[in-house]
Structure formats: C-alpha cells, structure tokens
C-alpha cells in the first residue's frame, strides 16, 4: 500500500480531520470560509448598523448575529466568537439606540420638545460613534496592501466605540421612562421633562469624578444634558424677557389659568400656577415595557447587554416619600428659583398691561416719575445682554467654563448690564473689564484666542448685520445694465446671510464666484416664458378640422395680447411676491456631509450659536469636569437671578413711585386702624348713641349717609380720593341672628369696604380687607368701652358731692375698668398703629419683588391681628375671650350707672344695682388674674414679645401682681 502524499493543512482542517474521516459532511463548507480582512470590513459595517454577508440583524431577539457556519482558517470557532462578541455587543447597543430613536421620532403625537431634544442629542452621538467605524473602514479601503488589519488590532482601536455604545444605550434606556412607550401622549410632558433633565443632572454628578481616560463618558452625558436643556431654556427666555408663556407642549413647571385675566384682582395669585407631578397615576405595578421591541424579553435583553432594568417614571420620586402629588414639576437646576421665575414673568405682564394714565398723583403727595428708571411696557428685547438670548448666553458661558475654566458671567455682572446693547460698546466694555482684571500683563489679553470669545464676537457681529435686510426690488430694474450691475454688487454682501431664502445662504460662494450670472438667475427675468405655438400639438390631439377651440385660444399671441390691464397688473404683483419669497429658485445647494445647521441656514435666534457650541462640545478636549451644579450656577442661574432682580427692582419702582402703594396702605391704616383723629369720629359717636338708646340701625342707606357726613366734616377727608370710596354695610347673616344685640358684640355686624385702585388690589385684596375689618371691629369695641366709661366718669364727677361708701366703691370699680380700657387702648395704638407700621416700612425697604411685598403686607396684617387677638389660635382665643368680657363689663357698669342716674330712688333698684356691681368687680378681678397668668407665662412671652408690653401696661407699678410674680 503506497504512502499518502503529505499536504500542509490549516488549523481548522486539523481540528475537523478526526470527524471528517468518519463523517464527510462535518467538513466546513468552503463557501463559508472567509479571511480576516473581509471579516474586519463586515464588522465595521455592522458597527455602522448594516447587515452583511457575515452578520445579520436578528429581528426575533433584537441583536446582531454572525451567520451560521462562517469560519476562518487560522482561528477556532470559539476563539473567533470570543473576538467578535465585543463588536457584536457594541453593534447591538448602537442598533437598539437607533430603534428607540426612530420609535420616538415617528410616534404620534410628536414627542414634547425636551424629549425630542434628548433624542436628537442621542442621535448625534450615535452618528459620532458610528463615524469612528466609518473612518476605520475608509482607512482599510485605502490601505496599501502591505499590512493586513486584524480583529485583535481593532479591539484596541475601537475600545472607546464599544464602551461608548454600551454607555449610550444605558443613557437612552434609563432617561426615557418605560411608561412613555406604553401610554404615550397621556404621560404629562412636564413629568417627562423633569424625568429626563433630572436623570441627566444626577448622572452628570456621578460622572464628574472620572478617572483618566474616562472623560468620554462625562462628555457624552454633558452633551446630551446641554442639548436637552435648550428647549427648556428657550421657554424660560420668552417668559423672563418678554413675559410670554411660550409652552404649547405644556412641559414648563407652571401653567396659565385662562379663566383669570390680568385685569382681575386674583391675577397675582391664580393666573399662573405651579404644576404638581402627576406620578401618582403611573404606579409601579404597570408592566415593564420593552423599549426595543415586544418580542425580546427583558431578562434576555439584560443578559445580552449587561445592563440593569429600566427605571419607571414614578420610581424616581417615590423613594423619598409617598406625597408625590405635592412635588412641583420643576427640574432640579431651577427648583430654588421656581417661585421667583413665575413672579418675574407676571410682573412683566403687569407692567405692560397697566397704562401710565393709572399712575395718578393722589392723596396730596408729589409724584417722582422723573427720578425713577421704571419701565413703561415691561422689558423690551433691547434690554438683553448685548441682544443675546438666554440660550446664547448659556452656550457662550458653557464654552468658557469647560473649554478654559473661565467664568464668563463675571463680564456680564455689572450694574448696567442691560444697557450694553450695541456690539461696539459691549466689546469695548468687555475689553476694559478684562484689562482691569489682568492689569499686571500689559500684553494682549489672553481671552482673544479663546473659543468662547470667538463664539461671542461672531454672534454679536452676525446679530448686528442681521438687521440689514436685502432689497430685491431694485435688482430687476430696467433702467439700464449699469444700474443693475451696481445694485447687484451692493447686494452681494447682504446675500451672505439671506434671512428669507436659506438656499442663497448655502450657495453664497457659488453666487460670489459667478457675479455676471447673478442677474440672469433672478426669477423676475425668467418669469414670463417665451410664447409657445401649440397648434401642431392641438391638431395631433383633437384633430385638424373638428377642433372645438378657436385659434384665439392658443398661446402664441397671434391674435394680440390676451390680458387686460387689471389682469396684467395682478400678474406683476404675483411676480414680485414670488421674487421676494424665492429670489433665486434655480440654484440648488451642493451636498455637504456633516454640515452644521449653523453653517447651512442663515443666523437664527436660539439655534445658530447653540448648534455651533454643541458641535464644538462633541470634539472638545476637556480640561475640567465640573459638577452640573457649577455649570448651572455660572452658565444659567446667575443670569436668571440677575434678570429676576432687575424685573423686581423696576416693579418696586412702579409700586412705590407711580402706583403710590404706601399712600394707599396709609389710607387703609387711617381707616381700619382708626388712625385718623376724626375721619370716623362722627360716625362712631352716632352709632354708639343708637346702641345706648337701643334704636334700630340696620339700614345700609342710613349708615352710609352718616358715614359720608362724617367724612365730609373731617379734616382728613383729603385722604380719600372720593368720598364714596369708603362704604359701610351690614353682614346679613349676623344681622338676622343679632338683630336685637346691643351689647359689646353688636358692632360685629359692621363691614367697611374701601375700593383700592386695581394694580394695588393685588396686594390689598378682598381677603386682606376682611382681615382689616376684623381688626377694625375689635378696635371699635375698645373705643366704645372707652366712650361709655368716659360718660360714666362725667356723670360720677357731677355727683361727687355725696361721699357714701357705695359711691367710693363705684369709683374704684370705674377706675379699675377705665384703667384697663385706657391701658389696653394705648397698647393697641402703640403696637398696632405705630410699631407694626414701622415693621411694614422696613419690610418694604428690603423687598426685591412683588411677592416679597405681598409677604411683607401679609406679615403686617398677621401682626396686627395677633396683637388685637383676632387670630383664630388657642392662645389668642383665650386672651380675646377675657378682654371681651372686660369690655362687656364696662358696658354693664355703664348701664347700671345709667339706671341709678334715671331711677335710683327705688331701694329695690339700688339693691339690684349693688349686686350687679359686686358681680362686675368679682368677674373683673377673675379676668385680670387669668390674663396676668397667661400673659406672664414665659413660653408665651418668648413666642410673642408683645404680650410683655401688654402686661407692663395693665399691671402698671405692679398694682395687680407682686414683684416676685404672685
């Protein structure tokens, strides 16, 4: 038997040889054999999202797979799969990201702006990662053939792509809640925006402490966070600078209550309300929705991709408590400024709505319009920082912070920052500020070569030239070619940024290189086409002899001009309109890959500069990885706070100087705190006499007649802008139950209404007037008690000749009552009328916004309520009950003296009166003892210092209490 010829065999043949000798079909098919170069090229195409002859996308399991039976001669199947698994996993991650992006982009209705911006950012980063594989594929195609690319070599060069693909899928998977795919449009847009932005904010916090070589992950999160923030910042910009809530998707953290207009008293409280998170209806028991496809199970997917399960929309907040509906739908980066932001926009609307004619000098005081810097119609766009929008300022500041570590905001923090509106003045101010900060170096300032400065200057000059609108009307002038050529040359500069036709902007280089052909390309010269003789065509279609159409209906102008003058003029107007809309419709832009939007379109507000900065961020070499809190502070919230403060200052100037707020509050003080000496003196005297005589006084007309007479006869009548601005009425439900009540509580039926001018009605609203009425009714009770005791003193003074024991005892009781009422009245006027007003003025001085003004006024009302013991709390009720009893005792004592004065000769009446005096004295002593115990309690005095003042006045010279407190 002859020896078999020896042939060199490959590794794969040696492995399969034992089986092939017995089972011929086990030998690998030669058609499935490939080389490593082909394998590398297919891997690169797979990373770009394409299937090939070696790799295909498995729609059942949603992953890339290597085709069955593919092998190479120098590697075992296990070794081959071990090398390919990393690339297959990365390609699968990128493909899953693409599927998720397409699913959201094609969803109906369209996703809200923040989610759409996040998806756009993810798509841009997906393209960036796939471009790495594209460049590698190009390099392999252009190889000289000497060196052969290997999978092992690409494993190192593509490691950043593989890790970035897995991290990108993690971001997309966790940032987009599963419930969005399940419920779609029913998920509130505000909740989605909060979820996306807060997730990226927290993720950036986790990534800020990255180690060397891991900056790519931080940069990815930063890019997606900034891109997702831009729509939200644009909404804040229109609200803070224009006072317009531009939020058609309802994703801002506040919403407009359309039932309340700006001219209503409830405008400030109810016109714009902060939203609450609606996570309560998205419970965790909802089934987890597969973000990539319904067929692939969640467990398999996690196993394949190596990721934890997606978080639900509700789980982001539920960990901190169950009161989810109480959380505002506000992102983390502006949660502390939420209330101030809402107030700033409402202030702009208020200042724009209130006409200057309402700012009338009243109350006899002088106006100071000339000394104010108030705004007549809110804040026009010219009051921006050099005309930049909030998103543009954010973009420039971000470029300075992450590119060079510069805090660009310090250049905008001057007091006159809103006045730097022109390009030249702003640049000169910027140069001056930098030179001052770098006064040791007399050389060129270092910022000139920094990228943020280039972005800023380029944007400022583009904004300066954007206002130069090209005039196309004269381009088609028929006055001569020389004039037309001159117009064309003059317009060439303007055509570099054509706002009306983006095609011109894209093709400006082509137009600049072909100036001679510019006129011929214009629509106006090519609008009227030459005449077309269609007689032959008509005969061929309809027949030569039997055509129903006459020759005059042809288009060759054989029988004259077919249009009358009006139709011709109308045609010319249409031509000019088309010419303005489409100046050069015959030019088509050349195809340019990877061209940023800022280079493709003319300069656009809120898009050109941010798109350029985002494009720069994708490839920036990070020097620092700042916290998101630092980024927000120096790039966004600093400018928001500055604008809020600026609006607040102008709002306060209007309140204090034009709308005369303190004058109106002084009128309320004079009326409701009985500050005027005689404004209501006649009215109160008449009412007290009616109560004493037990006459009916439940007629509103009669009461207002007495009130108007009291105002006219008062020296302080000039306080009121009109006599009928103060009206008194009776509370009907109290009148019915107390129709015969002539005691100390009879005055509770009175209700005084003062019409506050509309802009100030936002502060002194109806609820505040109700509280003023509570204080006033209490003060009237004190005044009535003092009034009757003064009458008693006069009666007793007239009968001082008799010095019986009963008279002396009556004198002592009367002095006790009068001392308490006088001391209490003096305490009330000192604390309520003077001290509380001084505290109000101090609060108004330090206020920075209308909200703080309202808070200061509410604190003022609460203070006078507490000091008059009309606040519905336990301590106030205890003190008020004893004070009302003592005031009632004063009326009872007055009634006794009135009885003795009129019919005191009868012994039975005298005896009964003496018994009543005993009761009054005993009850008074009990009330005083109780009040001194309560008012002297250390805990009460510690919380309410005004109680110590009341004790000092009541217990003057320790009359009722010893020095040791007994």
PDB file of C-alpha atoms in Angstrom, residues 278-497:
ATOM      1  CA  UNK A 278     -48.662  63.509  38.226  1.00  0.00           C
ATOM      2  CA  UNK A 279     -46.671  60.362  39.028  1.00  0.00           C
ATOM      3  CA  UNK A 280     -49.489  59.052  41.196  1.00  0.00           C
ATOM      4  CA  UNK A 281     -51.389  57.628  38.241  1.00  0.00           C
ATOM      5  CA  UNK A 282     -48.259  55.906  36.899  1.00  0.00           C
ATOM      6  CA  UNK A 283     -47.881  53.314  39.629  1.00  0.00           C
ATOM      7  CA  UNK A 284     -45.081  50.813  39.748  1.00  0.00           C
ATOM      8  CA  UNK A 285     -47.445  47.899  39.148  1.00  0.00           C
ATOM      9  CA  UNK A 286     -47.567  48.855  35.457  1.00  0.00           C
ATOM     10  CA  UNK A 287     -45.945  46.205  33.368  1.00  0.00           C
ATOM     11  CA  UNK A 288     -42.450  46.970  32.177  1.00  0.00           C
ATOM     12  CA  UNK A 289     -42.487  47.859  28.524  1.00  0.00           C
ATOM     13  CA  UNK A 290     -39.722  46.665  26.285  1.00  0.00           C
ATOM     14  CA  UNK A 291     -38.001  49.731  24.883  1.00  0.00           C
ATOM     15  CA  UNK A 292     -36.547  47.992  21.832  1.00  0.00           C
ATOM     16  CA  UNK A 293     -39.178  45.532  20.786  1.00  0.00           C
ATOM     17  CA  UNK A 294     -42.025  43.468  22.141  1.00  0.00           C
ATOM     18  CA  UNK A 295     -40.562  40.129  21.231  1.00  0.00           C
ATOM     19  CA  UNK A 296     -37.328  40.273  23.166  1.00  0.00           C
ATOM     20  CA  UNK A 297     -37.817  39.533  26.851  1.00  0.00           C
ATOM     21  CA  UNK A 298     -36.399  41.884  29.446  1.00  0.00           C
ATOM     22  CA  UNK A 299     -34.324  39.182  31.081  1.00  0.00           C
ATOM     23  CA  UNK A 300     -32.670  38.124  27.863  1.00  0.00           C
ATOM     24  CA  UNK A 301     -32.025  41.692  26.933  1.00  0.00           C
ATOM     25  CA  UNK A 302     -30.352  42.452  30.246  1.00  0.00           C
ATOM     26  CA  UNK A 303     -28.328  39.311  29.924  1.00  0.00           C
ATOM     27  CA  UNK A 304     -27.164  40.201  26.433  1.00  0.00           C
ATOM     28  CA  UNK A 305     -26.427  43.860  27.033  1.00  0.00           C
ATOM     29  CA  UNK A 306     -25.217  43.628  30.608  1.00  0.00           C
ATOM     30  CA  UNK A 307     -27.485  46.353  31.968  1.00  0.00           C
ATOM     31  CA  UNK A 308     -29.851  46.741  34.873  1.00  0.00           C
ATOM     32  CA  UNK A 309     -33.592  47.067  34.259  1.00  0.00           C
ATOM     33  CA  UNK A 310     -35.067  50.374  33.203  1.00  0.00           C
ATOM     34  CA  UNK A 311     -36.495  52.637  35.846  1.00  0.00           C
ATOM     35  CA  UNK A 312     -40.117  53.635  35.798  1.00  0.00           C
ATOM     36  CA  UNK A 313     -41.201  57.229  35.714  1.00  0.00           C
ATOM     37  CA  UNK A 314     -42.717  57.043  39.173  1.00  0.00           C
ATOM     38  CA  UNK A 315     -39.768  55.404  40.894  1.00  0.00           C
ATOM     39  CA  UNK A 316     -37.569  58.480  40.607  1.00  0.00           C
ATOM     40  CA  UNK A 317     -39.587  60.321  43.229  1.00  0.00           C
ATOM     41  CA  UNK A 318     -41.307  57.625  45.241  1.00  0.00           C
ATOM     42  CA  UNK A 319     -38.182  56.723  47.129  1.00  0.00           C
ATOM     43  CA  UNK A 320     -38.337  59.951  49.101  1.00  0.00           C
ATOM     44  CA  UNK A 321     -41.949  59.673  50.188  1.00  0.00           C
ATOM     45  CA  UNK A 322     -45.439  58.887  49.131  1.00  0.00           C
ATOM     46  CA  UNK A 323     -46.585  62.503  48.772  1.00  0.00           C
ATOM     47  CA  UNK A 324     -45.740  62.572  45.078  1.00  0.00           C
ATOM     48  CA  UNK A 325     -48.526  64.915  44.069  1.00  0.00           C
ATOM     49  CA  UNK A 326     -47.145  67.569  46.414  1.00  0.00           C
ATOM     50  CA  UNK A 327     -43.851  67.790  44.493  1.00  0.00           C
ATOM     51  CA  UNK A 328     -43.618  70.592  41.924  1.00  0.00           C
ATOM     52  CA  UNK A 329     -42.956  69.537  38.346  1.00  0.00           C
ATOM     53  CA  UNK A 330     -39.741  71.546  38.296  1.00  0.00           C
ATOM     54  CA  UNK A 331     -36.247  70.372  37.279  1.00  0.00           C
ATOM     55  CA  UNK A 332     -33.515  70.375  39.890  1.00  0.00           C
ATOM     56  CA  UNK A 333     -31.446  73.146  38.366  1.00  0.00           C
ATOM     57  CA  UNK A 334     -34.106  75.850  38.890  1.00  0.00           C
ATOM     58  CA  UNK A 335     -36.149  74.444  41.772  1.00  0.00           C
ATOM     59  CA  UNK A 336     -34.926  77.152  44.155  1.00  0.00           C
ATOM     60  CA  UNK A 337     -35.792  79.897  41.655  1.00  0.00           C
ATOM     61  CA  UNK A 338     -39.168  78.494  40.563  1.00  0.00           C
ATOM     62  CA  UNK A 339     -41.325  80.938  42.513  1.00  0.00           C
ATOM     63  CA  UNK A 340     -39.142  83.916  41.558  1.00  0.00           C
ATOM     64  CA  UNK A 341     -39.268  82.986  37.872  1.00  0.00           C
ATOM     65  CA  UNK A 342     -43.071  82.809  37.856  1.00  0.00           C
ATOM     66  CA  UNK A 343     -43.274  86.138  39.688  1.00  0.00           C
ATOM     67  CA  UNK A 344     -40.883  87.816  37.238  1.00  0.00           C
ATOM     68  CA  UNK A 345     -42.991  86.940  34.194  1.00  0.00           C
ATOM     69  CA  UNK A 346     -46.185  88.033  35.925  1.00  0.00           C
ATOM     70  CA  UNK A 347     -44.507  91.328  36.826  1.00  0.00           C
ATOM     71  CA  UNK A 348     -43.634  91.888  33.166  1.00  0.00           C
ATOM     72  CA  UNK A 349     -47.243  91.285  32.155  1.00  0.00           C
ATOM     73  CA  UNK A 350     -48.484  93.594  34.885  1.00  0.00           C
ATOM     74  CA  UNK A 351     -46.113  96.425  33.972  1.00  0.00           C
ATOM     75  CA  UNK A 352     -47.023  96.064  30.309  1.00  0.00           C
ATOM     76  CA  UNK A 353     -50.755  95.972  30.963  1.00  0.00           C
ATOM     77  CA  UNK A 354     -51.092  98.875  33.392  1.00  0.00           C
ATOM     78  CA  UNK A 355     -51.232 102.101  31.360  1.00  0.00           C
ATOM     79  CA  UNK A 356     -49.366 105.144  32.583  1.00  0.00           C
ATOM     80  CA  UNK A 357     -52.653 107.003  32.947  1.00  0.00           C
ATOM     81  CA  UNK A 358     -53.431 104.933  36.038  1.00  0.00           C
ATOM     82  CA  UNK A 359     -50.388 106.282  37.807  1.00  0.00           C
ATOM     83  CA  UNK A 360     -52.164 109.388  39.090  1.00  0.00           C
ATOM     84  CA  UNK A 361     -50.798 111.523  41.894  1.00  0.00           C
ATOM     85  CA  UNK A 362     -53.281 111.299  44.720  1.00  0.00           C
ATOM     86  CA  UNK A 363     -53.597 111.872  48.426  1.00  0.00           C
ATOM     87  CA  UNK A 364     -51.965 115.261  48.027  1.00  0.00           C
ATOM     88  CA  UNK A 365     -48.473 113.838  47.599  1.00  0.00           C
ATOM     89  CA  UNK A 366     -45.964 114.713  44.918  1.00  0.00           C
ATOM     90  CA  UNK A 367     -45.079 112.249  42.188  1.00  0.00           C
ATOM     91  CA  UNK A 368     -41.466 111.321  41.476  1.00  0.00           C
ATOM     92  CA  UNK A 369     -41.669 109.933  37.971  1.00  0.00           C
ATOM     93  CA  UNK A 370     -38.547 111.708  36.847  1.00  0.00           C
ATOM     94  CA  UNK A 371     -36.349 110.073  39.484  1.00  0.00           C
ATOM     95  CA  UNK A 372     -37.294 106.523  38.571  1.00  0.00           C
ATOM     96  CA  UNK A 373     -35.897 104.194  35.980  1.00  0.00           C
ATOM     97  CA  UNK A 374     -39.113 102.271  35.625  1.00  0.00           C
ATOM     98  CA  UNK A 375     -40.274 100.535  32.513  1.00  0.00           C
ATOM     99  CA  UNK A 376     -43.411 101.596  30.741  1.00  0.00           C
ATOM    100  CA  UNK A 377     -44.021  98.445  28.762  1.00  0.00           C
ATOM    101  CA  UNK A 378     -42.058  95.750  30.545  1.00  0.00           C
ATOM    102  CA  UNK A 379     -38.602  94.734  29.331  1.00  0.00           C
ATOM    103  CA  UNK A 380     -38.136  95.044  25.584  1.00  0.00           C
ATOM    104  CA  UNK A 381     -35.639  92.774  23.840  1.00  0.00           C
ATOM    105  CA  UNK A 382     -33.125  95.652  23.738  1.00  0.00           C
ATOM    106  CA  UNK A 383     -32.598  95.172  27.466  1.00  0.00           C
ATOM    107  CA  UNK A 384     -30.931  91.816  26.933  1.00  0.00           C
ATOM    108  CA  UNK A 385     -27.214  91.381  27.361  1.00  0.00           C
ATOM    109  CA  UNK A 386     -25.994  92.775  24.059  1.00  0.00           C
ATOM    110  CA  UNK A 387     -29.156  91.401  22.491  1.00  0.00           C
ATOM    111  CA  UNK A 388     -28.246  87.787  23.316  1.00  0.00           C
ATOM    112  CA  UNK A 389     -30.943  85.319  24.254  1.00  0.00           C
ATOM    113  CA  UNK A 390     -30.715  83.196  27.374  1.00  0.00           C
ATOM    114  CA  UNK A 391     -29.739  80.082  25.407  1.00  0.00           C
ATOM    115  CA  UNK A 392     -26.984  82.021  23.622  1.00  0.00           C
ATOM    116  CA  UNK A 393     -25.593  83.370  26.894  1.00  0.00           C
ATOM    117  CA  UNK A 394     -25.727  79.847  28.301  1.00  0.00           C
ATOM    118  CA  UNK A 395     -23.843  78.476  25.301  1.00  0.00           C
ATOM    119  CA  UNK A 396     -21.084  81.107  25.465  1.00  0.00           C
ATOM    120  CA  UNK A 397     -20.663  80.653  29.219  1.00  0.00           C
ATOM    121  CA  UNK A 398     -20.547  76.873  28.835  1.00  0.00           C
ATOM    122  CA  UNK A 399     -17.820  77.150  26.205  1.00  0.00           C
ATOM    123  CA  UNK A 400     -15.791  79.346  28.534  1.00  0.00           C
ATOM    124  CA  UNK A 401     -16.254  77.065  31.545  1.00  0.00           C
ATOM    125  CA  UNK A 402     -15.478  73.668  30.039  1.00  0.00           C
ATOM    126  CA  UNK A 403     -13.022  74.941  27.432  1.00  0.00           C
ATOM    127  CA  UNK A 404     -10.836  77.213  29.544  1.00  0.00           C
ATOM    128  CA  UNK A 405     -12.265  77.222  33.065  1.00  0.00           C
ATOM    129  CA  UNK A 406     -13.360  80.858  32.654  1.00  0.00           C
ATOM    130  CA  UNK A 407     -16.374  82.293  34.448  1.00  0.00           C
ATOM    131  CA  UNK A 408     -17.755  84.357  31.603  1.00  0.00           C
ATOM    132  CA  UNK A 409     -20.656  85.544  33.778  1.00  0.00           C
ATOM    133  CA  UNK A 410     -18.368  87.969  35.621  1.00  0.00           C
ATOM    134  CA  UNK A 411     -18.175  90.091  32.461  1.00  0.00           C
ATOM    135  CA  UNK A 412     -21.954  90.431  32.468  1.00  0.00           C
ATOM    136  CA  UNK A 413     -22.405  91.184  36.169  1.00  0.00           C
ATOM    137  CA  UNK A 414     -22.096  94.948  36.003  1.00  0.00           C
ATOM    138  CA  UNK A 415     -24.939  97.098  37.304  1.00  0.00           C
ATOM    139  CA  UNK A 416     -25.599  98.467  33.808  1.00  0.00           C
ATOM    140  CA  UNK A 417     -25.506  95.072  32.087  1.00  0.00           C
ATOM    141  CA  UNK A 418     -28.837  95.679  30.351  1.00  0.00           C
ATOM    142  CA  UNK A 419     -27.519  98.835  28.739  1.00  0.00           C
ATOM    143  CA  UNK A 420     -24.747  97.071  26.784  1.00  0.00           C
ATOM    144  CA  UNK A 421     -26.832  96.534  23.704  1.00  0.00           C
ATOM    145  CA  UNK A 422     -24.580  97.563  20.852  1.00  0.00           C
ATOM    146  CA  UNK A 423     -21.787  95.393  19.535  1.00  0.00           C
ATOM    147  CA  UNK A 424     -19.068  98.048  19.733  1.00  0.00           C
ATOM    148  CA  UNK A 425     -19.956  99.248  23.214  1.00  0.00           C
ATOM    149  CA  UNK A 426     -20.267  95.735  24.547  1.00  0.00           C
ATOM    150  CA  UNK A 427     -16.933  94.624  23.123  1.00  0.00           C
ATOM    151  CA  UNK A 428     -15.200  97.738  24.441  1.00  0.00           C
ATOM    152  CA  UNK A 429     -16.675  97.156  27.892  1.00  0.00           C
ATOM    153  CA  UNK A 430     -15.574  93.529  27.743  1.00  0.00           C
ATOM    154  CA  UNK A 431     -12.045  94.551  26.786  1.00  0.00           C
ATOM    155  CA  UNK A 432     -11.931  97.109  29.564  1.00  0.00           C
ATOM    156  CA  UNK A 433     -13.107  94.629  32.189  1.00  0.00           C
ATOM    157  CA  UNK A 434     -10.570  92.012  31.170  1.00  0.00           C
ATOM    158  CA  UNK A 435      -7.761  94.569  31.126  1.00  0.00           C
ATOM    159  CA  UNK A 436      -8.699  95.642  34.649  1.00  0.00           C
ATOM    160  CA  UNK A 437      -8.628  92.055  35.881  1.00  0.00           C
ATOM    161  CA  UNK A 438      -5.276  91.423  34.176  1.00  0.00           C
ATOM    162  CA  UNK A 439      -3.583  94.718  34.934  1.00  0.00           C
ATOM    163  CA  UNK A 440      -0.231  93.029  35.619  1.00  0.00           C
ATOM    164  CA  UNK A 441       0.071  91.971  31.967  1.00  0.00           C
ATOM    165  CA  UNK A 442       0.260  94.846  29.558  1.00  0.00           C
ATOM    166  CA  UNK A 443       0.365  92.476  26.601  1.00  0.00           C
ATOM    167  CA  UNK A 444      -2.620  91.400  24.512  1.00  0.00           C
ATOM    168  CA  UNK A 445      -5.417  89.990  26.690  1.00  0.00           C
ATOM    169  CA  UNK A 446      -5.383  86.177  26.754  1.00  0.00           C
ATOM    170  CA  UNK A 447      -9.101  85.852  26.035  1.00  0.00           C
ATOM    171  CA  UNK A 448      -8.638  86.920  22.407  1.00  0.00           C
ATOM    172  CA  UNK A 449      -7.637  83.400  21.388  1.00  0.00           C
ATOM    173  CA  UNK A 450     -10.232  81.609  23.468  1.00  0.00           C
ATOM    174  CA  UNK A 451     -13.081  79.831  21.776  1.00  0.00           C
ATOM    175  CA  UNK A 452     -15.842  81.405  23.880  1.00  0.00           C
ATOM    176  CA  UNK A 453     -14.683  84.873  22.863  1.00  0.00           C
ATOM    177  CA  UNK A 454     -14.727  83.872  19.200  1.00  0.00           C
ATOM    178  CA  UNK A 455     -18.238  82.464  19.569  1.00  0.00           C
ATOM    179  CA  UNK A 456     -19.355  85.664  21.287  1.00  0.00           C
ATOM    180  CA  UNK A 457     -17.837  88.125  18.831  1.00  0.00           C
ATOM    181  CA  UNK A 458     -19.010  86.134  15.820  1.00  0.00           C
ATOM    182  CA  UNK A 459     -22.556  86.026  17.179  1.00  0.00           C
ATOM    183  CA  UNK A 460     -22.588  89.726  18.037  1.00  0.00           C
ATOM    184  CA  UNK A 461     -21.478  90.740  14.569  1.00  0.00           C
ATOM    185  CA  UNK A 462     -23.931  88.347  12.939  1.00  0.00           C
ATOM    186  CA  UNK A 463     -26.694  89.879  15.033  1.00  0.00           C
ATOM    187  CA  UNK A 464     -25.518  93.327  14.019  1.00  0.00           C
ATOM    188  CA  UNK A 465     -25.682  92.518  10.301  1.00  0.00           C
ATOM    189  CA  UNK A 466     -28.905  90.524  10.500  1.00  0.00           C
ATOM    190  CA  UNK A 467     -30.878  93.737  10.671  1.00  0.00           C
ATOM    191  CA  UNK A 468     -29.658  94.756   7.213  1.00  0.00           C
ATOM    192  CA  UNK A 469     -32.459  93.364   5.120  1.00  0.00           C
ATOM    193  CA  UNK A 470     -31.651  92.910   1.440  1.00  0.00           C
ATOM    194  CA  UNK A 471     -33.774  94.828  -1.007  1.00  0.00           C
ATOM    195  CA  UNK A 472     -34.527  92.839  -4.083  1.00  0.00           C
ATOM    196  CA  UNK A 473     -36.947  95.304  -5.609  1.00  0.00           C
ATOM    197  CA  UNK A 474     -34.235  97.187  -7.483  1.00  0.00           C
ATOM    198  CA  UNK A 475     -32.270  94.184  -8.710  1.00  0.00           C
ATOM    199  CA  UNK A 476     -34.622  93.768 -11.652  1.00  0.00           C
ATOM    200  CA  UNK A 477     -34.679  97.422 -12.544  1.00  0.00           C
ATOM    201  CA  UNK A 478     -34.984  98.068 -16.259  1.00  0.00           C
ATOM    202  CA  UNK A 479     -33.212 101.425 -16.075  1.00  0.00           C
ATOM    203  CA  UNK A 480     -30.048 100.052 -17.586  1.00  0.00           C
ATOM    204  CA  UNK A 481     -27.461  97.377 -17.148  1.00  0.00           C
ATOM    205  CA  UNK A 482     -25.001  99.652 -15.350  1.00  0.00           C
ATOM    206  CA  UNK A 483     -27.522 100.474 -12.646  1.00  0.00           C
ATOM    207  CA  UNK A 484     -28.471  96.834 -12.343  1.00  0.00           C
ATOM    208  CA  UNK A 485     -24.825  95.770 -12.022  1.00  0.00           C
ATOM    209  CA  UNK A 486     -24.282  98.344  -9.307  1.00  0.00           C
ATOM    210  CA  UNK A 487     -27.253  97.067  -7.348  1.00  0.00           C
ATOM    211  CA  UNK A 488     -26.043  93.502  -7.700  1.00  0.00           C
ATOM    212  CA  UNK A 489     -22.589  94.410  -6.391  1.00  0.00           C
ATOM    213  CA  UNK A 490     -24.055  96.321  -3.454  1.00  0.00           C
ATOM    214  CA  UNK A 491     -26.319  93.412  -2.539  1.00  0.00           C
ATOM    215  CA  UNK A 492     -23.621  90.746  -2.647  1.00  0.00           C
ATOM    216  CA  UNK A 493     -22.523  91.491   0.896  1.00  0.00           C
ATOM    217  CA  UNK A 494     -26.068  91.261   2.170  1.00  0.00           C
ATOM    218  CA  UNK A 495     -26.647  87.965   0.442  1.00  0.00           C
ATOM    219  CA  UNK A 496     -24.084  86.298   2.705  1.00  0.00           C
ATOM    220  CA  UNK A 497     -26.865  85.780   5.233  1.00  0.00           C
TER     221      UNK A 497
END
